[in-house]
Short mmCIF file of C-alpha atoms in Angstrom, two decimals:
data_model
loop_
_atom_site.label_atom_id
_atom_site.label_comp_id
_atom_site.label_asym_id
_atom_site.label_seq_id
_atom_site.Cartn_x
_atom_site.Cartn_y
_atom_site.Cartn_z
CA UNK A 18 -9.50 -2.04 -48.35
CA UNK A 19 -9.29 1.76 -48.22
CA UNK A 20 -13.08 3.53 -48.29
CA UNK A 21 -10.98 5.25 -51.48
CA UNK A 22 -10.35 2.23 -53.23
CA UNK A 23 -14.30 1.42 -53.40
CA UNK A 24 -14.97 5.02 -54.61
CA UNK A 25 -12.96 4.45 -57.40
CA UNK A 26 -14.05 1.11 -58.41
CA UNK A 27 -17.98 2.60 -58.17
CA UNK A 28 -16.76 5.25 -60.22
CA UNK A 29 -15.56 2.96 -62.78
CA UNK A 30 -18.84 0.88 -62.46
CA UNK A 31 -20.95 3.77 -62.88
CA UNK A 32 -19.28 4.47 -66.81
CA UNK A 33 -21.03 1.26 -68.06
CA UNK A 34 -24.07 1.32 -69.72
CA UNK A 35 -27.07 0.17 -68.58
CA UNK A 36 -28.21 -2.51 -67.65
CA UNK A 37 -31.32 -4.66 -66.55
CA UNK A 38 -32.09 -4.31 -63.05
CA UNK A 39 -29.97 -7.19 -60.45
CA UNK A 40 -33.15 -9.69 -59.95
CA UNK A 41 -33.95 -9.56 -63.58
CA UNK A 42 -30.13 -10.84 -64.42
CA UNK A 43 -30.49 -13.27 -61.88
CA UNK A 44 -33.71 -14.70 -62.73
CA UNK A 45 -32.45 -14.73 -66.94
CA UNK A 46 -29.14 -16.20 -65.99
CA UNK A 47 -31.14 -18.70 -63.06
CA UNK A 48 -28.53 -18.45 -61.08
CA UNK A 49 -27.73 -16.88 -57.46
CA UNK A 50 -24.12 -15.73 -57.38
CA UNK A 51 -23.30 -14.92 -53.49
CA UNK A 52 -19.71 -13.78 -52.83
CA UNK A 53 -18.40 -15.15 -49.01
CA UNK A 54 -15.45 -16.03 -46.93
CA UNK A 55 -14.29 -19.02 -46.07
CA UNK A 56 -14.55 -19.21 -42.42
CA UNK A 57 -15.58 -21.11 -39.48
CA UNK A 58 -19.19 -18.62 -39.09
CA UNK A 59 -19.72 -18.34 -42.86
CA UNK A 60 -18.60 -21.34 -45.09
CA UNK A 61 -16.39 -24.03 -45.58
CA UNK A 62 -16.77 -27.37 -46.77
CA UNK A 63 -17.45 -30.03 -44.19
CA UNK A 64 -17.82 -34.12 -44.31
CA UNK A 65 -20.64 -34.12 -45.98
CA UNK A 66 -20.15 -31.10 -48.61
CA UNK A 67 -20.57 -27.19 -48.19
CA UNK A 68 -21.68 -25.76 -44.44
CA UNK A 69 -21.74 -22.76 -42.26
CA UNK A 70 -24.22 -20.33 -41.66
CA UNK A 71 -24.00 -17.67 -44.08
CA UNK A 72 -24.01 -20.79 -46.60
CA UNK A 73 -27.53 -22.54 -45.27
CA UNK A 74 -29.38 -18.91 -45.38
CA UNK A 75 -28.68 -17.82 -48.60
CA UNK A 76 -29.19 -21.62 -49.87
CA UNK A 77 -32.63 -21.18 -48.79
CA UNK A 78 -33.14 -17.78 -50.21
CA UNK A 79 -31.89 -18.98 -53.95
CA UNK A 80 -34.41 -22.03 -53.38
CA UNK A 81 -37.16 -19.39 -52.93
CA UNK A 82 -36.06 -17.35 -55.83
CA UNK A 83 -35.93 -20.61 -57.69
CA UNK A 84 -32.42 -20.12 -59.05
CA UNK A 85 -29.17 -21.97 -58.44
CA UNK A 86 -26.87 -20.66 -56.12
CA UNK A 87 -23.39 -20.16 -57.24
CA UNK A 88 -20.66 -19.67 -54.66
CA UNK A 89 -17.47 -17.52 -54.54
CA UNK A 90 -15.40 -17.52 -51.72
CA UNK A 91 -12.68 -15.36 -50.81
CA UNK A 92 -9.73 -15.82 -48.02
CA UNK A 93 -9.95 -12.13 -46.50
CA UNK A 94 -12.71 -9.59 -45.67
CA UNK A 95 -11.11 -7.17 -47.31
CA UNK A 96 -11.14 -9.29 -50.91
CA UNK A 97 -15.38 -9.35 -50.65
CA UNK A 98 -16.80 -5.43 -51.39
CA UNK A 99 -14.32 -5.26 -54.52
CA UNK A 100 -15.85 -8.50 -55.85
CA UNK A 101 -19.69 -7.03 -55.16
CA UNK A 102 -18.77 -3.75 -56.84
CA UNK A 103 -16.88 -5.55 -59.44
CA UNK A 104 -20.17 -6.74 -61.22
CA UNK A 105 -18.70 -10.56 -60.33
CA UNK A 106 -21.31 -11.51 -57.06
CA UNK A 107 -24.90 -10.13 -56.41
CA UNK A 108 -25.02 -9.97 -53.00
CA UNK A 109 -22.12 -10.54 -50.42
CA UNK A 110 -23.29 -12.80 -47.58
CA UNK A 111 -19.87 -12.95 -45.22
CA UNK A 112 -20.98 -11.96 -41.73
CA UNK A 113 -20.07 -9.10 -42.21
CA UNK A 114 -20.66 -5.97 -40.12
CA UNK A 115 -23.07 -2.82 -40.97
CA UNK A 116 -20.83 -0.04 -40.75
CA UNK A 117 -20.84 3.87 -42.24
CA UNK A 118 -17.65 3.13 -44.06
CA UNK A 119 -19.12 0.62 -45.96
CA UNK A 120 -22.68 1.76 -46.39
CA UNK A 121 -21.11 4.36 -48.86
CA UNK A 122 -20.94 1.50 -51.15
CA UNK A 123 -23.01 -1.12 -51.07
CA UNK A 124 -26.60 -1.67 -49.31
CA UNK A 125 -27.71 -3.48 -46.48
CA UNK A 126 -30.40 -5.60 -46.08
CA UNK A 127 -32.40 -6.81 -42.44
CA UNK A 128 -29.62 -7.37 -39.93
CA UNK A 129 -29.86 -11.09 -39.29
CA UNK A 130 -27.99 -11.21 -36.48
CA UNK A 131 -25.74 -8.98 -34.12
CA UNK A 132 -21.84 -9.43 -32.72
CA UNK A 133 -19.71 -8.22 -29.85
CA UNK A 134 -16.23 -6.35 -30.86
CA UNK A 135 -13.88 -8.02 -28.32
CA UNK A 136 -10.40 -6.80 -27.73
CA UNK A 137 -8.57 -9.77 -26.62
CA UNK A 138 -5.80 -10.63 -24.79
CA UNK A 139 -3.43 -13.62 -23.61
CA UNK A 140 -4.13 -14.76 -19.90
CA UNK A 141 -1.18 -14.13 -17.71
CA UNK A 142 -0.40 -11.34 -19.74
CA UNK A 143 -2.08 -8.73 -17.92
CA UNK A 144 -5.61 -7.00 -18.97
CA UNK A 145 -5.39 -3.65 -19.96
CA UNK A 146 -8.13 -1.41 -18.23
CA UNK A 147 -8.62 0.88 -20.45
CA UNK A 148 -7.62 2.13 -24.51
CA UNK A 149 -4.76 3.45 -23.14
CA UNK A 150 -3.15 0.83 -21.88
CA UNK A 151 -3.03 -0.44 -25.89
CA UNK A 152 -0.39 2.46 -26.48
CA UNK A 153 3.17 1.10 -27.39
CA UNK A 154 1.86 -2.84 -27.33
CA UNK A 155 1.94 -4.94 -30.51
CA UNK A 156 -1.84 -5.05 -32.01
CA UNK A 157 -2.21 -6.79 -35.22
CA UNK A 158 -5.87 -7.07 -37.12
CA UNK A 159 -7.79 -7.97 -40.49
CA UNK A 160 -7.26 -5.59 -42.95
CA UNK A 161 -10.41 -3.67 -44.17
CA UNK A 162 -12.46 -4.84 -41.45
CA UNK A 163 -14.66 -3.58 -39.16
CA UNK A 164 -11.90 -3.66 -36.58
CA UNK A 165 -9.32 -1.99 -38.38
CA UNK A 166 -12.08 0.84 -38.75
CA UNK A 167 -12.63 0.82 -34.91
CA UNK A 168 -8.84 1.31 -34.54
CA UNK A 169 -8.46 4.25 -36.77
CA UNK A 170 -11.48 5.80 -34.94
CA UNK A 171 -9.92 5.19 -31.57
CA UNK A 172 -6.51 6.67 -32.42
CA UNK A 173 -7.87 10.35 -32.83
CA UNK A 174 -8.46 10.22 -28.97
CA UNK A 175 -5.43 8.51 -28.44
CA UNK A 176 -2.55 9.70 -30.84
CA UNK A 177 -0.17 7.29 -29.73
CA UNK A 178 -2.37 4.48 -30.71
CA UNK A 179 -0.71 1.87 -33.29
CA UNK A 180 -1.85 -1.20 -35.23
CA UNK A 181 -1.09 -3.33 -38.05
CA UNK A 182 -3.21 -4.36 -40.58
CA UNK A 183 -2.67 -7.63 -42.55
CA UNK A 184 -4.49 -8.96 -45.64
CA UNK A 185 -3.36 -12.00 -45.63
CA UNK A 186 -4.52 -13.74 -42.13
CA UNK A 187 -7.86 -13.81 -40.79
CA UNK A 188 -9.42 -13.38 -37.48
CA UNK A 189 -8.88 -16.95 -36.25
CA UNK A 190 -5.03 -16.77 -37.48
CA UNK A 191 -4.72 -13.32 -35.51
CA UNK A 192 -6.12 -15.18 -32.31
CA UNK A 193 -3.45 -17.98 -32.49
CA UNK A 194 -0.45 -15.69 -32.48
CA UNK A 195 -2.34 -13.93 -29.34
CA UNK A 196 -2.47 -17.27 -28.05
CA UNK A 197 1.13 -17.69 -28.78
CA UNK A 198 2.00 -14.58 -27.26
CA UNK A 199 3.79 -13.55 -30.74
CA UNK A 200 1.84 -10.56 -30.19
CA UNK A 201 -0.60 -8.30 -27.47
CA UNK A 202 -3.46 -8.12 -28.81
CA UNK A 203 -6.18 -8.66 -31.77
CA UNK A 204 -9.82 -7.49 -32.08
CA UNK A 205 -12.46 -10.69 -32.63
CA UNK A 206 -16.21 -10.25 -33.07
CA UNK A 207 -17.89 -12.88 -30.66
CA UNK A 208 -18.93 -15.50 -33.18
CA UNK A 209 -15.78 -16.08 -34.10
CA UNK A 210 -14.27 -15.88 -30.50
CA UNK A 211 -16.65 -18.34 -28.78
CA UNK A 212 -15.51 -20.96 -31.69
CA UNK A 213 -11.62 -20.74 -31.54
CA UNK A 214 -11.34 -20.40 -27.61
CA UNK A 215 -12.10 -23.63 -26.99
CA UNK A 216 -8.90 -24.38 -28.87
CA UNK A 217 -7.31 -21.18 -27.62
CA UNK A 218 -8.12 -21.77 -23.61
CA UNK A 219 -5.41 -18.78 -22.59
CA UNK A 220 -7.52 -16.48 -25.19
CA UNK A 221 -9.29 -13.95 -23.05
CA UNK A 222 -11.82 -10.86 -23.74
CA UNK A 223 -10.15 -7.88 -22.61
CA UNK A 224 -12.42 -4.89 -23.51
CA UNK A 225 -15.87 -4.94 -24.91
CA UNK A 226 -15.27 -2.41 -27.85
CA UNK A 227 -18.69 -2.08 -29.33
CA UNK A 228 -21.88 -4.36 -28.40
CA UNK A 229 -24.32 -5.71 -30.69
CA UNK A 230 -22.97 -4.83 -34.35
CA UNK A 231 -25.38 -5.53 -36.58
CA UNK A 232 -24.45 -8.23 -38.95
CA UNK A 233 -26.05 -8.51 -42.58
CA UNK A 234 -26.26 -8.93 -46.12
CA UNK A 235 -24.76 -6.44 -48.01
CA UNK A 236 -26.35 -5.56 -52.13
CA UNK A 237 -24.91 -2.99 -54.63
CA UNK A 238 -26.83 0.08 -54.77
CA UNK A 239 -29.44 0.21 -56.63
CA UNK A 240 -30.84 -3.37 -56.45
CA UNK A 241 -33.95 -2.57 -54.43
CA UNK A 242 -35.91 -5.12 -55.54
CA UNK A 243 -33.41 -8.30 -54.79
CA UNK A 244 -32.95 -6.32 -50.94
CA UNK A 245 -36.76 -6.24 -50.23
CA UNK A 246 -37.05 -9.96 -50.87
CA UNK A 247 -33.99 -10.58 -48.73
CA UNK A 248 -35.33 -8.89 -46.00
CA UNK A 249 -38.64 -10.92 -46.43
CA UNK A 250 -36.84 -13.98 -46.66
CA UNK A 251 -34.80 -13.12 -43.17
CA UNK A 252 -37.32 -11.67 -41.41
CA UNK A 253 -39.89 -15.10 -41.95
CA UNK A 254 -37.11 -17.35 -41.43
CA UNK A 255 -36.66 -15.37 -37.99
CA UNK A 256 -40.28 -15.68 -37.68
CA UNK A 257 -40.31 -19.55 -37.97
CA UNK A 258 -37.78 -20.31 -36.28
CA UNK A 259 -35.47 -21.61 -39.42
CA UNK A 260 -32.72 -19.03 -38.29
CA UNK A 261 -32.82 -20.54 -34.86
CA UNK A 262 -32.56 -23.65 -36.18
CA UNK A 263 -29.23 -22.96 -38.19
CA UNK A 264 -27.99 -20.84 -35.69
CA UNK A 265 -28.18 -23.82 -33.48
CA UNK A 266 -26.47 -26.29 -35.57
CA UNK A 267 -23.59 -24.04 -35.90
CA UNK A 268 -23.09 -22.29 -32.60
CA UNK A 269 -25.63 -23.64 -29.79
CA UNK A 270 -22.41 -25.70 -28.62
CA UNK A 271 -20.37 -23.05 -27.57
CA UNK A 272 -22.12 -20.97 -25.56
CA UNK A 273 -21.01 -22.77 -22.27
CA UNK A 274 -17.30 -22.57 -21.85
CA UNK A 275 -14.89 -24.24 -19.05
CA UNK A 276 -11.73 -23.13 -19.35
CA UNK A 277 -9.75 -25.64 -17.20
CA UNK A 278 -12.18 -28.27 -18.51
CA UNK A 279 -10.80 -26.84 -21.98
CA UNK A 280 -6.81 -27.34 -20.84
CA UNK A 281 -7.54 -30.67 -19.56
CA UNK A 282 -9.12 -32.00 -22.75
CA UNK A 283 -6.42 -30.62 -24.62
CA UNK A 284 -3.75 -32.49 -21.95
CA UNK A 285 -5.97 -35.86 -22.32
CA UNK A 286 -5.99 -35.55 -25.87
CA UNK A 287 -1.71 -35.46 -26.09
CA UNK A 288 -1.52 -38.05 -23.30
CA UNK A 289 -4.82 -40.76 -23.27
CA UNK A 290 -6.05 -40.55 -26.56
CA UNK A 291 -3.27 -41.87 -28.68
CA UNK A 292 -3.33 -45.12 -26.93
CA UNK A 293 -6.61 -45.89 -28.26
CA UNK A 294 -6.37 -43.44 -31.42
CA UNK A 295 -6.48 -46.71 -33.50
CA UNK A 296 -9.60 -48.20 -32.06
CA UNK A 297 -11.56 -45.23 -32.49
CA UNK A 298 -10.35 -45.15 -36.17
CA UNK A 299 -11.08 -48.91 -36.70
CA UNK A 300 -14.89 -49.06 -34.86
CA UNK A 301 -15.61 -45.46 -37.28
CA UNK A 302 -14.70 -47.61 -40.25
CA UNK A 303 -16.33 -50.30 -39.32
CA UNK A 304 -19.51 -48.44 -38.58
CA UNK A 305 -19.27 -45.73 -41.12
CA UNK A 306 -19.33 -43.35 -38.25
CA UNK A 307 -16.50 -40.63 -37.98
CA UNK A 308 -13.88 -41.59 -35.30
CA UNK A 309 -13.58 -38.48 -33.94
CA UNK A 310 -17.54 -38.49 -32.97
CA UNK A 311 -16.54 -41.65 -31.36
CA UNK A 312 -13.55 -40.58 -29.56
CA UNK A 313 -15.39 -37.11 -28.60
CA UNK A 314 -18.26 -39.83 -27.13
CA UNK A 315 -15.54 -41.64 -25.62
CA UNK A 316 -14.26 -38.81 -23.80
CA UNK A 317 -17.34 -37.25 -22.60
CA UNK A 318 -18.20 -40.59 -21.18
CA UNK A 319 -14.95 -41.88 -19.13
CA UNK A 320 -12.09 -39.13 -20.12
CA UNK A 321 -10.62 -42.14 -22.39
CA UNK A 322 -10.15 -44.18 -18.78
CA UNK A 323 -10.49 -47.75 -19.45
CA UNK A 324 -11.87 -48.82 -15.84
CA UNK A 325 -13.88 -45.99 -15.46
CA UNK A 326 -16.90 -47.21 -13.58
CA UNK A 327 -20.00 -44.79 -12.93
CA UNK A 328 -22.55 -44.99 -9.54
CA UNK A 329 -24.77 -46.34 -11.60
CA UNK A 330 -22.44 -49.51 -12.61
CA UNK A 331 -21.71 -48.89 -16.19
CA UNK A 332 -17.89 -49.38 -17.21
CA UNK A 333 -15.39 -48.83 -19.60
CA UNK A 334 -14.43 -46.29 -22.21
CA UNK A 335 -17.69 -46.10 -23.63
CA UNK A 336 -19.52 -46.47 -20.36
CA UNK A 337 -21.59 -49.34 -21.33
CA UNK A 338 -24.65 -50.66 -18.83
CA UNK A 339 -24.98 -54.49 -17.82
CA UNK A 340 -27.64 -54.94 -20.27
CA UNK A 341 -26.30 -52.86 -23.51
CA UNK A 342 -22.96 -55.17 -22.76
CA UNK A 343 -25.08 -58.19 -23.14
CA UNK A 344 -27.56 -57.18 -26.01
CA UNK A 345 -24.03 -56.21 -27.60
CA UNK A 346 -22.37 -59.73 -26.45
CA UNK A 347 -19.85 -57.96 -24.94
CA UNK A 348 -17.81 -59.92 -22.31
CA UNK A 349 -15.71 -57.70 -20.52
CA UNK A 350 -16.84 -53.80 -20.46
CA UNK A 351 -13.70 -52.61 -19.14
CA UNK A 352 -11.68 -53.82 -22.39
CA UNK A 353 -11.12 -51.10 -24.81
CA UNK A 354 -11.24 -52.77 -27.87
CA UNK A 355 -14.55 -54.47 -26.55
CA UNK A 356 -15.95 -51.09 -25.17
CA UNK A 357 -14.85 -48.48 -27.67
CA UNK A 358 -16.10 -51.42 -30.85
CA UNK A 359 -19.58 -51.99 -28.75
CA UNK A 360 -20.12 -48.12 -27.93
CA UNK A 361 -19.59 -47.85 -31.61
CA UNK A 362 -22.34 -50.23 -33.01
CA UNK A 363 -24.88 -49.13 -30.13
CA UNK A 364 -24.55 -45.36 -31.35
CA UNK A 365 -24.90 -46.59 -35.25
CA UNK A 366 -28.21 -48.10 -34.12
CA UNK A 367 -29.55 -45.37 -32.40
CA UNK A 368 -28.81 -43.54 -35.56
CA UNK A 369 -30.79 -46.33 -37.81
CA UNK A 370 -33.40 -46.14 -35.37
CA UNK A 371 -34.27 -42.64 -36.01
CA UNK A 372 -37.22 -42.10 -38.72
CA UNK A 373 -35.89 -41.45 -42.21
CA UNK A 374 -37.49 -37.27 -41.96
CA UNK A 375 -34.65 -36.32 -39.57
CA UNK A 376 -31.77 -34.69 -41.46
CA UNK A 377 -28.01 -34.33 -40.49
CA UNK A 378 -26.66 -33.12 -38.77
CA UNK A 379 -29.68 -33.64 -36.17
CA UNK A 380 -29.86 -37.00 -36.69
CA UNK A 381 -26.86 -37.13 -35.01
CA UNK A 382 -27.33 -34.90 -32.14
CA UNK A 383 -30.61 -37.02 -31.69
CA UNK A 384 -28.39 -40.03 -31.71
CA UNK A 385 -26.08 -38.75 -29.24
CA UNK A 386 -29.13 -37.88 -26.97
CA UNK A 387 -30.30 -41.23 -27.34
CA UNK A 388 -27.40 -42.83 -26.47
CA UNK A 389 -27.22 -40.86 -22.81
CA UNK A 390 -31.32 -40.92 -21.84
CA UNK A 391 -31.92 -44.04 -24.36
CA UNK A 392 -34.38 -44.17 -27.47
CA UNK A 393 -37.73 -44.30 -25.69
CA UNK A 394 -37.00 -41.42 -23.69
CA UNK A 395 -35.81 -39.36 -26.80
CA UNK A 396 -39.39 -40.59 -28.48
CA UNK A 397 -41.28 -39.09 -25.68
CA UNK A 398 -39.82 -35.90 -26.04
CA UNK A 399 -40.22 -35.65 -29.95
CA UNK A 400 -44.20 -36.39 -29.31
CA UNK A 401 -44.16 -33.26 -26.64
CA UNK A 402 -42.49 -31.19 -29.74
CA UNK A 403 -45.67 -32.25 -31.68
CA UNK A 404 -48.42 -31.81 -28.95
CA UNK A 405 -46.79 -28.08 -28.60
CA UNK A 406 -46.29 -27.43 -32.32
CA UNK A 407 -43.12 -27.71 -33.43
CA UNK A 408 -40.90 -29.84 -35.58
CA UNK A 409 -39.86 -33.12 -33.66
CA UNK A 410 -37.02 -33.42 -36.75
CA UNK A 411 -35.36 -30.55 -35.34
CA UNK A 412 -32.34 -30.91 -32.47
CA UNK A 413 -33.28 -27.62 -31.16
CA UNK A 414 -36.67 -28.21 -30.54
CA UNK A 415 -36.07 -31.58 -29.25
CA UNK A 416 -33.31 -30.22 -27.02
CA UNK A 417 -36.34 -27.75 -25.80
CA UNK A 418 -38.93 -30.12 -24.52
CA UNK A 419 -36.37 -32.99 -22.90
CA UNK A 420 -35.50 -31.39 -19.94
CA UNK A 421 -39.38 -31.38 -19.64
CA UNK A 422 -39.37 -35.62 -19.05
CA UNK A 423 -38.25 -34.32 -15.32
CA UNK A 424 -41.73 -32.07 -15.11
CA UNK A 425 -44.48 -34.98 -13.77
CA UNK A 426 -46.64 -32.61 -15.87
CA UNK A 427 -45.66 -34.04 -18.62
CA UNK A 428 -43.83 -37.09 -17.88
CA UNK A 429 -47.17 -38.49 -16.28
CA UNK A 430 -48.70 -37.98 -20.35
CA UNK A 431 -45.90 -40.09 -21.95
CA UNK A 432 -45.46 -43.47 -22.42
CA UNK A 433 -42.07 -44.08 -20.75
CA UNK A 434 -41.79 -41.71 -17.74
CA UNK A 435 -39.70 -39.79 -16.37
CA UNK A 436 -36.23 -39.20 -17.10
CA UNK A 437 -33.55 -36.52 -16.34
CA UNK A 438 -34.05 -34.71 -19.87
CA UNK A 439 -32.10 -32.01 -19.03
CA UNK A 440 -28.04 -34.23 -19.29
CA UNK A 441 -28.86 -35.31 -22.81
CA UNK A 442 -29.09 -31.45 -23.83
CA UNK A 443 -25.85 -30.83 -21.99
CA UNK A 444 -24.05 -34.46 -22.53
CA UNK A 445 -24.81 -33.37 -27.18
CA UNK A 446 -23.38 -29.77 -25.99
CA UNK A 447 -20.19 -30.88 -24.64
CA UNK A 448 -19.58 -33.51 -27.41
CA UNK A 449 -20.24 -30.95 -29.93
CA UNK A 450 -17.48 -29.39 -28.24
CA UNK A 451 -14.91 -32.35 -27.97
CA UNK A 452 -15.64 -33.33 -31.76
CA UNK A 453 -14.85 -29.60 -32.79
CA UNK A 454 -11.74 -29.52 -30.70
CA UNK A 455 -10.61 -33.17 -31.84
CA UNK A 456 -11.21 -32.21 -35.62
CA UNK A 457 -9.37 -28.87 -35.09
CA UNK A 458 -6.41 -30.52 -33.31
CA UNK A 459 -6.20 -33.37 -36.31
CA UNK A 460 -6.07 -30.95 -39.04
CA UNK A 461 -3.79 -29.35 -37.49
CA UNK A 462 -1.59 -32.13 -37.27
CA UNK A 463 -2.28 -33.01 -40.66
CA UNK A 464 -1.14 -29.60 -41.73
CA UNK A 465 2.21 -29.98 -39.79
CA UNK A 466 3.42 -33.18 -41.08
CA UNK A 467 2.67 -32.11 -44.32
CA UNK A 468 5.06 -29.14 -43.70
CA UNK A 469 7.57 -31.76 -42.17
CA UNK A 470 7.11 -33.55 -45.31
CA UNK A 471 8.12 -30.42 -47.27
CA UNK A 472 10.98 -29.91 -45.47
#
């Protein structure tokens, strides 16, 4: 939306009457009303309800006010300033970028976080060196963004610069027809870009066109009150270590990127997996364990190769030892149904095993861990989280003190030795991965035969 277009709706705004000040409504009404996008880095609804960053931070922030939060989501950036000026949200927590154009209009509060403006391109494609090189090529981005603001200021040094803006797409639509090569270019911040790459593997980062954006909430004007406990709010939960926590469970997964080892999932996935599609299906409903975990566990363990067979003798899809095999009464590791059914019970114990004070999704990660270094091993490193401090519930710190089970400084203090802690950190990373990937390339499938239907 046009910088013109919120002058005139704060012009309207500023006829009313008034009114109490913003934290008073809020605490009268006792409710929290927080407009936000629905997107991969912000919010939408996952297997077990609501997710996403910007939703988990301002969940905790309405539990501290002691008010209920009330969600609004919108499709586009460019649909959440005109519902913060309209009087319908509070605050707007949508990742979205501190900028001049928009501080005219709203407020905001403690940058929480900071993102990379990325200009990127197709591989094979060729990389343009310079803004130049964008003159006369097809560049498409989000209306009313950030990005479409960088454009605008780019084109008064280059006057043959041209764009198009669309309202109805966002950023991670705008990388697919990159990908597709339906057109040049499209600007990402790096959030977003390190999530949709691994499904994108040709997606590359041309130019670097601004570095460390600020990212915050943003308040209408006026509502100093409701922004100073914000900013307290984000700046403890910085402080303690909750923001690292969340920012973990959402992106500590994709930080580590291989693109051929991208491609060849993506090839395994058309080829391997639908041989054994149904097994991973059947042992999830038998276990009450999604089947894409499995099959992402599956992968990461033998590439979905039935006689895979490790140095260390375990076998099959699920790469089962000797001894899990027989505590499982498993007969033959090497069958599918045997391994994939056996690999799914053995990671639904691991699971039980876990004390009740571990929440999802770390439960699972902890799981996952388990099932790669085994239980005791994953005990020992949640009693160094205590002996230094911090919370052995939490995946991250848990993924911080494993790799020390290698150090004889500590593994010479616990009870079960030493163990190469450093592969169950990377072995949750990459299935973090696969599972994203695997639910990405479902849906997507889901979405198409729908269409088909349709048709």
């Amino acid at each position: 939306m046009r910088p013109w277009v919120y002058a005139l709706i704060a012009a309207l705004l500023n006829t009313c009457s008034e009114t109490p000040p913003l934290l008073d409504q809020i605490r009268e009404r006792g409710e929290l009303r927080v407009v936000t996008r629905y997107s991969p880095t912000t919010y939408e609804i996952g297997p077990e309800g609501p997710q996403g960053l910007e939703f988990d931070l301002v969940k905790g922030f309405a539990e501290e006010l002691g008010v209920t939060l009330v969600i609004d989501t919108v499709d586009a950036v460019s649909e959440v300033l005109p519902k913060l000026l309209a009087g319908e949200a509070d605050m707007a927590a949508a990742g979205l970028s501190v900028t001049d154009s928009r501080r005219d209009f709203v407020d905001f509060g403690h940058p929480y976080a900071t993102s990379d403006m990325h200009l990127v391109y197709r591989l094979g494609t060729g990389r343009p060196r310079g803004i130049a090189d964008l003159v006369g090529r097809q560049i498409e981005v989000v209306a009313g963004s950030s990005h479409a603001d960088m454009l605008a200021s780019l084109a008064a040094q280059f006057p043959g610069l041209e764009w198009k803006e669309t309202a109805d797409a966002e950023v991670a639509e705008l990388l697919e027809k990159v990908a597709k090569g339906e057109i040049d270019y499209t600007i990402a911040d790096s959030t977003i870009f390190n999530i949709q790459r691994h499904f994108y593997p040709e997606l590359r980062v041309a130019l670097d066109l601004r570095v460390a954006d600020p990212v915050a909430w943003a308040f209408p004007k006026g509502s100093d009150r409701l922004l100073a406990l914000a900013d307290d709010y984000l700046i403890r939960a910085r402080r303690q270590g909750t923001l690292a926590q969340i920012e973990d469970r959402y992106y500590g997964h994709v930080e580590r990127f291989d693109y051929v080892g991208t491609r060849a999932f993506i090839r395994h996935y058309k080829g391997r997996l639908p041989q054994y599609r149904k097994l991973f299906e059947q042992a999830g409903e038998a276990y009450g364990i999604d089947w894409r975990l499995l099959a992402a566990i599956g992968y990461q363990e033998s590439h979905w190769r039935p006689q895979a067979v490790s140095p260390t003798g375990v076998r099959g899809i699920m790469m089962l030892t000797r001894a899990t095999a027989e505590y499982l009464a498993i007969e033959d590791r090497v069958d599918p149904a045997s391994s994939i059914s056996g690999g799914a019970q053995f990671f639904a114990e691991q699971l039980e095993r876990l004390p009740e004070s571990v929440p999802q999704p770390d439960r699972t990660w902890m799981a996952l861990a388990a099932y790669n270094v085994g239980f005791l091993h994953l005990m020992d490193a949640r009693r160094i989280v205590e002996w230094q401090g911090g919370d052995p519930d939490s995946w991250i710190d848990v993924s911080e003190t494993l790799p020390l089970l290698a150090r004889e400084r500590w593994y010479s203090k616990v009870d079960h030795g030493y163990a190469r802690g450093w592969e169950p950190v990377l072995y949750v990373d990459n299935i973090r991965n696969y599972y994203n990937i695997i639910c990405w390339l479902t849906e997507n499938e889901a979405e198409s035969e729908a269409l088909e239907t349709l048709e």
